[in-house]
């Protein structure tokens, strides 16, 4: 059974650009969550999608957005990149919508560097 | 707001010894906790979980203890091996109903051969 696949694994952008990251969940998983991981802030929740609908959103500016497709694949977009957006972006999938007690399966992440 | 913290940022143990990693949480209504392990270059990997109606849960070489009175949980790893070297996180959803989890800052475990 394939795990959670994130692409690209590494990318470098410059300030002001935008970036799109992709996540393919485990087959059959309908919930996709995104987290940002930085040395200073640790793992922080960005948003969660289930059945193409955003269910929860973390405390991030509107420059961070996402979407989910009918096949459960998800993308997140960051516009007008800032230096502070440099981070590891992790996608996690779960079979259920979430009752606050679901195990998340994480991908390896997309390492974004903003210059 | 919600917070989940880990007591020590780093921990070094001798191979074969037992390791104990601690975590504190702030929300007394939290009723589910997960421990994750993150190796270099990889995403977090599920180790073990526990619900608040339990005080202890055991897995393969790992045990999680939950003390709701002081809002503390710990992860014990028996006979620590070099492959256990990683960063360990505790996480809980607080009162969220979705898959929004609060993660601790992580403890980096180094196993000395």
Tab-separated table of C-alpha atoms in Angstrom:
chain	number	residue	atom	x	y	z
A	1	UNK	CA	0.000	0.000	0.000
A	2	UNK	CA	1.602	3.260	-1.116
A	3	UNK	CA	2.094	5.921	1.520
A	4	UNK	CA	1.428	9.623	1.359
A	5	UNK	CA	3.276	11.142	-1.595
A	6	UNK	CA	4.333	14.760	-1.665
A	7	UNK	CA	5.822	16.618	-4.591
A	8	UNK	CA	8.148	18.321	-5.085
A	9	UNK	CA	10.445	17.206	-2.286
A	10	UNK	CA	12.663	20.274	-2.508
A	11	UNK	CA	12.210	23.650	-4.089
A	12	UNK	CA	13.766	27.084	-3.970
A	13	UNK	CA	11.816	30.239	-4.616
A	14	UNK	CA	12.443	33.950	-4.270
A	15	UNK	CA	10.465	36.460	-2.275
A	16	UNK	CA	7.259	37.534	-3.938
A	17	UNK	CA	6.848	34.369	-5.973
A	18	UNK	CA	4.152	31.808	-5.383
A	19	UNK	CA	4.402	28.061	-4.924
A	20	UNK	CA	2.083	25.088	-5.270
A	21	UNK	CA	2.697	21.861	-3.378
A	22	UNK	CA	0.964	18.599	-4.097
A	23	UNK	CA	-0.103	15.710	-1.897
A	24	UNK	CA	-1.493	12.310	-2.835
A	25	UNK	CA	-3.028	10.587	0.196
A	26	UNK	CA	-3.108	6.888	0.915
A	27	UNK	CA	-5.648	5.186	-1.285
A	28	UNK	CA	-9.017	5.281	0.429
A	29	UNK	CA	-8.113	8.145	2.753
A	30	UNK	CA	-10.440	11.079	2.285
A	31	UNK	CA	-9.017	13.523	4.814
A	32	UNK	CA	-5.899	15.511	4.015
A	33	UNK	CA	-4.246	17.885	6.470
A	34	UNK	CA	-1.339	20.218	5.954
A	35	UNK	CA	1.231	21.248	8.543
A	36	UNK	CA	4.145	23.662	8.466
A	37	UNK	CA	7.290	22.611	10.329
A	38	UNK	CA	9.985	25.120	11.272
A	39	UNK	CA	12.775	24.927	13.858
A	40	UNK	CA	11.334	27.830	15.802
A	41	UNK	CA	7.614	27.043	15.760
A	42	UNK	CA	7.610	23.292	15.378
A	43	UNK	CA	4.662	21.645	13.664
A	44	UNK	CA	1.745	23.988	13.085
A	45	UNK	CA	-1.597	23.110	11.542
A	46	UNK	CA	-2.444	24.866	8.292
A	47	UNK	CA	-5.744	23.330	7.145
A	48	UNK	CA	-7.692	20.134	6.673
A	49	UNK	CA	-9.777	18.993	3.729
A	50	UNK	CA	-12.364	16.278	3.548
A	51	UNK	CA	-14.479	15.492	0.500
A	52	UNK	CA	-13.198	18.606	-1.263
A	53	UNK	CA	-14.305	20.866	1.615
A	54	UNK	CA	-12.060	22.736	4.003
A	55	UNK	CA	-13.038	21.637	7.501
A	56	UNK	CA	-10.524	23.454	9.654
A	57	UNK	CA	-8.025	26.228	9.174
A	58	UNK	CA	-5.089	27.183	11.345
A	59	UNK	CA	-3.849	30.614	12.214
A	60	UNK	CA	-2.063	31.466	8.993
A	61	UNK	CA	-2.525	34.470	6.688
A	62	UNK	CA	-4.698	34.316	3.616
A	63	UNK	CA	-1.601	33.864	1.445
A	64	UNK	CA	-1.835	30.210	2.407
A	65	UNK	CA	-4.600	28.355	0.631
A	66	UNK	CA	-5.437	24.876	-0.399
A	67	UNK	CA	-7.869	22.681	-2.189
A	68	UNK	CA	-8.810	19.062	-2.551
A	69	UNK	CA	-9.853	17.255	-5.671
A	70	UNK	CA	-12.487	14.572	-6.136
A	71	UNK	CA	-9.807	11.861	-6.027
A	72	UNK	CA	-8.734	13.207	-2.582
A	73	UNK	CA	-5.455	14.584	-3.885
A	74	UNK	CA	-4.719	17.969	-2.389
A	75	UNK	CA	-2.680	21.017	-3.235
A	76	UNK	CA	-1.612	23.943	-1.137
A	77	UNK	CA	-0.554	27.286	-2.476
A	78	UNK	CA	1.454	30.055	-0.914
A	79	UNK	CA	1.375	33.398	-2.684
A	80	UNK	CA	3.694	36.371	-2.318
A	81	UNK	CA	6.348	34.307	-0.595
A	82	UNK	CA	8.223	35.727	2.362
A	83	UNK	CA	11.520	34.605	3.843
A	84	UNK	CA	9.662	33.308	6.873
A	85	UNK	CA	7.743	30.854	4.720
A	86	UNK	CA	10.864	28.728	4.429
A	87	UNK	CA	9.857	25.477	6.058
A	88	UNK	CA	9.069	21.828	5.655
A	89	UNK	CA	5.456	21.462	4.555
A	90	UNK	CA	3.951	18.183	5.625
A	91	UNK	CA	0.833	16.559	4.320
A	92	UNK	CA	-1.002	13.941	6.358
A	93	UNK	CA	-3.910	11.734	5.426
A	94	UNK	CA	-6.521	9.937	7.459
A	95	UNK	CA	-9.388	7.684	6.433
A	96	UNK	CA	-11.923	9.583	8.492
A	97	UNK	CA	-13.142	13.137	8.698
A	98	UNK	CA	-11.891	13.388	12.206
A	99	UNK	CA	-13.431	13.010	15.610
A	100	UNK	CA	-10.304	14.330	17.240
A	101	UNK	CA	-8.987	10.804	17.611
A	102	UNK	CA	-7.542	9.791	14.286
A	103	UNK	CA	-4.059	8.691	13.451
A	104	UNK	CA	-2.465	10.831	10.771
A	105	UNK	CA	-0.105	9.273	8.247
A	106	UNK	CA	2.439	11.822	7.106
A	107	UNK	CA	4.307	12.194	3.870
A	108	UNK	CA	8.023	12.995	3.738
A	109	UNK	CA	7.295	16.666	3.181
A	110	UNK	CA	8.189	19.390	0.718
A	111	UNK	CA	11.187	21.464	1.764
A	112	UNK	CA	10.647	25.074	0.646
A	113	UNK	CA	13.466	27.581	0.749
A	114	UNK	CA	12.654	31.211	0.068
A	115	UNK	CA	15.579	33.444	-0.908
B	1	UNK	CA	-4.559	28.820	24.006
B	2	UNK	CA	-3.745	25.184	23.577
B	3	UNK	CA	-0.219	24.087	24.159
B	4	UNK	CA	1.679	20.872	24.218
B	5	UNK	CA	5.233	20.884	25.434
B	6	UNK	CA	8.074	18.488	25.858
B	7	UNK	CA	10.307	18.636	28.874
B	8	UNK	CA	13.717	18.137	27.340
B	9	UNK	CA	14.811	19.190	23.853
B	10	UNK	CA	17.558	16.570	23.748
B	11	UNK	CA	18.174	13.217	25.363
B	12	UNK	CA	21.169	10.895	25.021
B	13	UNK	CA	21.054	7.290	26.151
B	14	UNK	CA	23.311	4.281	25.892
B	15	UNK	CA	22.241	1.511	23.574
B	16	UNK	CA	20.308	-1.073	25.550
B	17	UNK	CA	19.151	1.349	28.230
B	18	UNK	CA	15.567	2.476	28.628
B	19	UNK	CA	14.529	5.947	27.436
B	20	UNK	CA	11.838	8.151	28.912
B	21	UNK	CA	10.488	11.128	27.000
B	22	UNK	CA	8.066	13.452	28.741
B	23	UNK	CA	5.305	15.722	27.551
B	24	UNK	CA	2.941	18.140	29.244
B	25	UNK	CA	-0.347	19.463	27.899
B	26	UNK	CA	-2.489	22.382	28.912
B	27	UNK	CA	-6.059	21.433	28.027
B	28	UNK	CA	-7.642	19.279	30.688
B	29	UNK	CA	-10.395	18.390	28.208
B	30	UNK	CA	-7.908	16.684	25.877
B	31	UNK	CA	-8.878	13.039	25.630
B	32	UNK	CA	-6.575	11.606	22.995
B	33	UNK	CA	-2.820	11.680	22.566
B	34	UNK	CA	-0.412	10.395	19.960
B	35	UNK	CA	3.333	9.938	19.958
B	36	UNK	CA	5.161	10.402	16.687
B	37	UNK	CA	8.764	9.681	15.716
B	38	UNK	CA	10.491	11.737	13.045
B	39	UNK	CA	13.749	10.583	11.537
B	40	UNK	CA	15.975	12.907	9.586
B	41	UNK	CA	14.558	13.635	6.142
B	42	UNK	CA	11.260	11.920	6.845
B	43	UNK	CA	7.813	12.860	7.991
B	44	UNK	CA	6.514	12.007	11.468
B	45	UNK	CA	5.660	8.345	11.931
B	46	UNK	CA	2.985	7.048	14.316
B	47	UNK	CA	4.318	5.172	17.328
B	48	UNK	CA	1.456	4.735	19.766
B	49	UNK	CA	-1.678	6.472	20.951
B	50	UNK	CA	-3.708	6.562	24.130
B	51	UNK	CA	-7.160	7.723	25.108
B	52	UNK	CA	-7.884	9.525	28.333
B	53	UNK	CA	-9.837	6.596	29.762
B	54	UNK	CA	-6.542	4.726	30.014
B	55	UNK	CA	-3.503	5.322	32.228
B	56	UNK	CA	-1.136	3.093	30.325
B	57	UNK	CA	-0.809	1.496	26.959
B	58	UNK	CA	1.897	-0.799	25.700
B	59	UNK	CA	3.219	-1.482	22.242
B	60	UNK	CA	6.254	-3.192	20.918
B	61	UNK	CA	9.099	-1.958	23.164
B	62	UNK	CA	7.143	1.230	23.884
B	63	UNK	CA	4.836	2.210	26.718
B	64	UNK	CA	2.879	5.411	27.085
B	65	UNK	CA	1.784	6.588	30.523
B	66	UNK	CA	-0.891	9.210	31.002
B	67	UNK	CA	-1.345	11.183	34.214
B	68	UNK	CA	-4.450	13.299	33.806
B	69	UNK	CA	-4.132	14.805	37.254
B	70	UNK	CA	-0.977	16.687	36.350
B	71	UNK	CA	-1.650	16.707	32.597
B	72	UNK	CA	1.474	14.782	31.761
B	73	UNK	CA	2.315	11.874	29.540
B	74	UNK	CA	5.483	9.980	28.921
B	75	UNK	CA	6.855	7.634	26.315
B	76	UNK	CA	9.079	4.857	27.513
B	77	UNK	CA	11.264	2.975	25.065
B	78	UNK	CA	12.711	-0.285	26.325
B	79	UNK	CA	16.171	-1.505	25.311
B	80	UNK	CA	16.850	1.544	23.170
B	81	UNK	CA	18.481	0.807	19.821
B	82	UNK	CA	20.428	3.030	17.391
B	83	UNK	CA	17.409	2.972	15.085
B	84	UNK	CA	15.448	4.756	17.797
B	85	UNK	CA	17.519	7.897	17.265
B	86	UNK	CA	15.014	10.495	16.083
B	87	UNK	CA	12.895	13.425	17.229
B	88	UNK	CA	9.839	12.423	19.242
B	89	UNK	CA	6.663	14.476	19.395
B	90	UNK	CA	3.542	14.187	21.458
B	91	UNK	CA	0.368	15.523	19.888
B	92	UNK	CA	-3.211	16.047	20.932
B	93	UNK	CA	-6.262	17.496	19.226
B	94	UNK	CA	-7.331	19.539	22.210
B	95	UNK	CA	-11.046	20.046	21.809
B	96	UNK	CA	-10.907	20.005	18.022
B	97	UNK	CA	-13.180	17.568	16.258
B	98	UNK	CA	-11.197	17.462	13.054
B	99	UNK	CA	-7.677	16.339	12.321
B	100	UNK	CA	-6.139	19.493	13.751
B	101	UNK	CA	-3.497	18.459	16.252
B	102	UNK	CA	-1.256	20.466	18.536
B	103	UNK	CA	2.292	19.180	18.544
B	104	UNK	CA	4.928	19.502	21.207
B	105	UNK	CA	8.308	20.991	20.381
B	106	UNK	CA	9.976	17.614	20.161
B	107	UNK	CA	12.715	15.746	22.006
B	108	UNK	CA	15.733	14.695	19.998
B	109	UNK	CA	16.837	11.254	21.160
B	110	UNK	CA	20.394	10.157	20.439
B	111	UNK	CA	21.370	6.563	21.100
B	112	UNK	CA	25.039	6.064	21.860
B	113	UNK	CA	26.358	2.684	20.644
